[in-house]
Amino acid sequence: MESTDIEVGTVEEASVAVARLLAVTHATYERRAQLEHALHSRIAIEQAKGVVAERYGLELEEAFQLIRRAARTNRMKLHDLVAAIKPGEPSPAELLTVVSDDKRV
């Protein structure tokens, strides 16, 4: 067989090869979507940390711990609370409750 010859398989083998290619392609698209979601989520968290740190005179790690505690205390998802923390707008009630508790101690 010459190096330029192409080996021809059966229709079934071709179907299997196409199915595998489609599965890999689908998995790649899903992974990409997961990574994009994670990136957008991380950006939102970083922005919220900055807002809280500036607003309450905290370090970024302290701001994150405050946000996490507020989400847990109020039994809400972190990304839901983060979405409610916006520059130029009042702090969400869930966050204010934890800040108030911290100041009483």
PDB file of C-alpha atoms in Angstrom:
ATOM      1  CA  MET A   1       0.000   0.000   0.000  1.00  0.00           C
ATOM      2  CA  GLU A   2       1.383   3.410  -0.933  1.00  0.00           C
ATOM      3  CA  SER A   3       1.479   6.230   1.581  1.00  0.00           C
ATOM      4  CA  THR A   4      -1.029   8.218  -0.509  1.00  0.00           C
ATOM      5  CA  ASP A   5      -3.626   5.459  -0.449  1.00  0.00           C
ATOM      6  CA  ILE A   6      -6.493   5.866   1.976  1.00  0.00           C
ATOM      7  CA  GLU A   7      -7.857   2.846   3.756  1.00  0.00           C
ATOM      8  CA  VAL A   8     -11.600   2.675   3.446  1.00  0.00           C
ATOM      9  CA  GLY A   9     -13.577   1.266   6.346  1.00  0.00           C
ATOM     10  CA  THR A  10     -17.146   0.177   6.685  1.00  0.00           C
ATOM     11  CA  VAL A  11     -20.133   2.449   7.069  1.00  0.00           C
ATOM     12  CA  GLU A  12     -20.478   1.245  10.669  1.00  0.00           C
ATOM     13  CA  GLU A  13     -16.867   2.214  11.445  1.00  0.00           C
ATOM     14  CA  ALA A  14     -17.429   5.615   9.902  1.00  0.00           C
ATOM     15  CA  SER A  15     -20.608   6.049  11.954  1.00  0.00           C
ATOM     16  CA  VAL A  16     -18.745   5.172  15.150  1.00  0.00           C
ATOM     17  CA  ALA A  17     -15.948   7.598  14.288  1.00  0.00           C
ATOM     18  CA  VAL A  18     -18.420  10.414  13.578  1.00  0.00           C
ATOM     19  CA  ALA A  19     -20.318   9.678  16.794  1.00  0.00           C
ATOM     20  CA  ARG A  20     -17.073   9.880  18.804  1.00  0.00           C
ATOM     21  CA  LEU A  21     -16.134  13.129  17.115  1.00  0.00           C
ATOM     22  CA  LEU A  22     -19.547  14.605  17.896  1.00  0.00           C
ATOM     23  CA  ALA A  23     -19.307  13.477  21.532  1.00  0.00           C
ATOM     24  CA  VAL A  24     -15.885  15.081  21.929  1.00  0.00           C
ATOM     25  CA  THR A  25     -17.091  18.267  20.253  1.00  0.00           C
ATOM     26  CA  HIS A  26     -20.159  18.406  22.507  1.00  0.00           C
ATOM     27  CA  ALA A  27     -18.034  17.850  25.631  1.00  0.00           C
ATOM     28  CA  THR A  28     -15.673  20.610  24.517  1.00  0.00           C
ATOM     29  CA  TYR A  29     -18.540  23.076  24.075  1.00  0.00           C
ATOM     30  CA  GLU A  30     -19.933  22.153  27.503  1.00  0.00           C
ATOM     31  CA  ARG A  31     -16.541  22.641  29.149  1.00  0.00           C
ATOM     32  CA  ARG A  32     -16.144  26.006  27.438  1.00  0.00           C
ATOM     33  CA  ALA A  33     -19.557  27.111  28.711  1.00  0.00           C
ATOM     34  CA  GLN A  34     -18.636  26.008  32.243  1.00  0.00           C
ATOM     35  CA  LEU A  35     -15.372  27.937  32.111  1.00  0.00           C
ATOM     36  CA  GLU A  36     -17.090  31.070  30.801  1.00  0.00           C
ATOM     37  CA  HIS A  37     -19.679  30.847  33.586  1.00  0.00           C
ATOM     38  CA  ALA A  38     -16.927  30.422  36.190  1.00  0.00           C
ATOM     39  CA  LEU A  39     -15.048  33.422  34.813  1.00  0.00           C
ATOM     40  CA  HIS A  40     -18.122  35.666  34.880  1.00  0.00           C
ATOM     41  CA  SER A  41     -18.950  34.464  38.387  1.00  0.00           C
ATOM     42  CA  ARG A  42     -15.414  35.181  39.572  1.00  0.00           C
ATOM     43  CA  ILE A  43     -15.494  38.670  38.078  1.00  0.00           C
ATOM     44  CA  ALA A  44     -18.779  39.420  39.877  1.00  0.00           C
ATOM     45  CA  ILE A  45     -17.342  38.163  43.182  1.00  0.00           C
ATOM     46  CA  GLU A  46     -14.208  40.285  42.793  1.00  0.00           C
ATOM     47  CA  GLN A  47     -16.282  43.385  42.055  1.00  0.00           C
ATOM     48  CA  ALA A  48     -18.526  42.772  45.068  1.00  0.00           C
ATOM     49  CA  LYS A  49     -15.480  42.232  47.288  1.00  0.00           C
ATOM     50  CA  GLY A  50     -14.094  45.569  46.143  1.00  0.00           C
ATOM     51  CA  VAL A  51     -17.357  47.380  46.836  1.00  0.00           C
ATOM     52  CA  VAL A  52     -17.712  45.854  50.306  1.00  0.00           C
ATOM     53  CA  ALA A  53     -14.047  46.423  51.173  1.00  0.00           C
ATOM     54  CA  GLU A  54     -14.237  50.076  50.229  1.00  0.00           C
ATOM     55  CA  ARG A  55     -17.632  50.632  51.830  1.00  0.00           C
ATOM     56  CA  TYR A  56     -16.693  49.118  55.203  1.00  0.00           C
ATOM     57  CA  GLY A  57     -12.933  49.738  55.298  1.00  0.00           C
ATOM     58  CA  LEU A  58     -11.982  46.075  55.041  1.00  0.00           C
ATOM     59  CA  GLU A  59      -9.268  44.076  53.351  1.00  0.00           C
ATOM     60  CA  LEU A  60     -10.426  42.118  50.300  1.00  0.00           C
ATOM     61  CA  GLU A  61     -10.255  38.771  52.125  1.00  0.00           C
ATOM     62  CA  GLU A  62     -12.255  40.187  55.031  1.00  0.00           C
ATOM     63  CA  ALA A  63     -14.842  41.522  52.583  1.00  0.00           C
ATOM     64  CA  PHE A  64     -15.156  38.090  50.996  1.00  0.00           C
ATOM     65  CA  GLN A  65     -15.580  36.433  54.394  1.00  0.00           C
ATOM     66  CA  LEU A  66     -18.301  38.966  55.238  1.00  0.00           C
ATOM     67  CA  ILE A  67     -20.128  38.268  51.965  1.00  0.00           C
ATOM     68  CA  ARG A  68     -19.853  34.505  52.516  1.00  0.00           C
ATOM     69  CA  ARG A  69     -21.132  34.790  56.080  1.00  0.00           C
ATOM     70  CA  ALA A  70     -24.052  36.954  54.945  1.00  0.00           C
ATOM     71  CA  ALA A  71     -24.981  34.429  52.256  1.00  0.00           C
ATOM     72  CA  ARG A  72     -24.807  31.525  54.707  1.00  0.00           C
ATOM     73  CA  THR A  73     -26.647  33.358  57.465  1.00  0.00           C
ATOM     74  CA  ASN A  74     -29.459  34.219  55.080  1.00  0.00           C
ATOM     75  CA  ARG A  75     -29.412  30.795  53.380  1.00  0.00           C
ATOM     76  CA  MET A  76     -28.892  32.231  49.956  1.00  0.00           C
ATOM     77  CA  LYS A  77     -26.538  31.437  47.139  1.00  0.00           C
ATOM     78  CA  LEU A  78     -23.340  33.435  47.120  1.00  0.00           C
ATOM     79  CA  HIS A  79     -23.825  34.541  43.511  1.00  0.00           C
ATOM     80  CA  ASP A  80     -27.323  35.863  44.340  1.00  0.00           C
ATOM     81  CA  LEU A  81     -25.954  38.057  47.119  1.00  0.00           C
ATOM     82  CA  VAL A  82     -22.997  39.145  44.996  1.00  0.00           C
ATOM     83  CA  ALA A  83     -25.387  40.212  42.230  1.00  0.00           C
ATOM     84  CA  ALA A  84     -27.191  42.464  44.718  1.00  0.00           C
ATOM     85  CA  ILE A  85     -24.004  44.276  45.801  1.00  0.00           C
ATOM     86  CA  LYS A  86     -23.588  47.219  43.453  1.00  0.00           C
ATOM     87  CA  PRO A  87     -21.531  50.383  43.602  1.00  0.00           C
ATOM     88  CA  GLY A  88     -23.571  53.509  44.260  1.00  0.00           C
ATOM     89  CA  GLU A  89     -26.502  51.509  45.639  1.00  0.00           C
ATOM     90  CA  PRO A  90     -27.294  50.666  49.254  1.00  0.00           C
ATOM     91  CA  SER A  91     -25.983  47.403  50.613  1.00  0.00           C
ATOM     92  CA  PRO A  92     -28.472  44.532  50.500  1.00  0.00           C
ATOM     93  CA  ALA A  93     -30.327  43.900  53.765  1.00  0.00           C
ATOM     94  CA  GLU A  94     -28.716  40.454  54.034  1.00  0.00           C
ATOM     95  CA  LEU A  95     -25.288  42.065  54.150  1.00  0.00           C
ATOM     96  CA  LEU A  96     -26.337  44.877  56.495  1.00  0.00           C
ATOM     97  CA  THR A  97     -27.568  42.354  59.052  1.00  0.00           C
ATOM     98  CA  VAL A  98     -24.158  40.692  59.250  1.00  0.00           C
ATOM     99  CA  VAL A  99     -22.345  44.049  59.335  1.00  0.00           C
ATOM    100  CA  SER A 100     -24.604  45.174  62.204  1.00  0.00           C
ATOM    101  CA  ASP A 101     -23.925  41.932  64.088  1.00  0.00           C
ATOM    102  CA  ASP A 102     -20.157  42.430  63.658  1.00  0.00           C
ATOM    103  CA  LYS A 103     -20.311  45.964  65.077  1.00  0.00           C
ATOM    104  CA  ARG A 104     -22.202  44.807  68.197  1.00  0.00           C
ATOM    105  CA  VAL A 105     -19.449  42.374  69.170  1.00  0.00           C
TER     106      VAL A 105
END
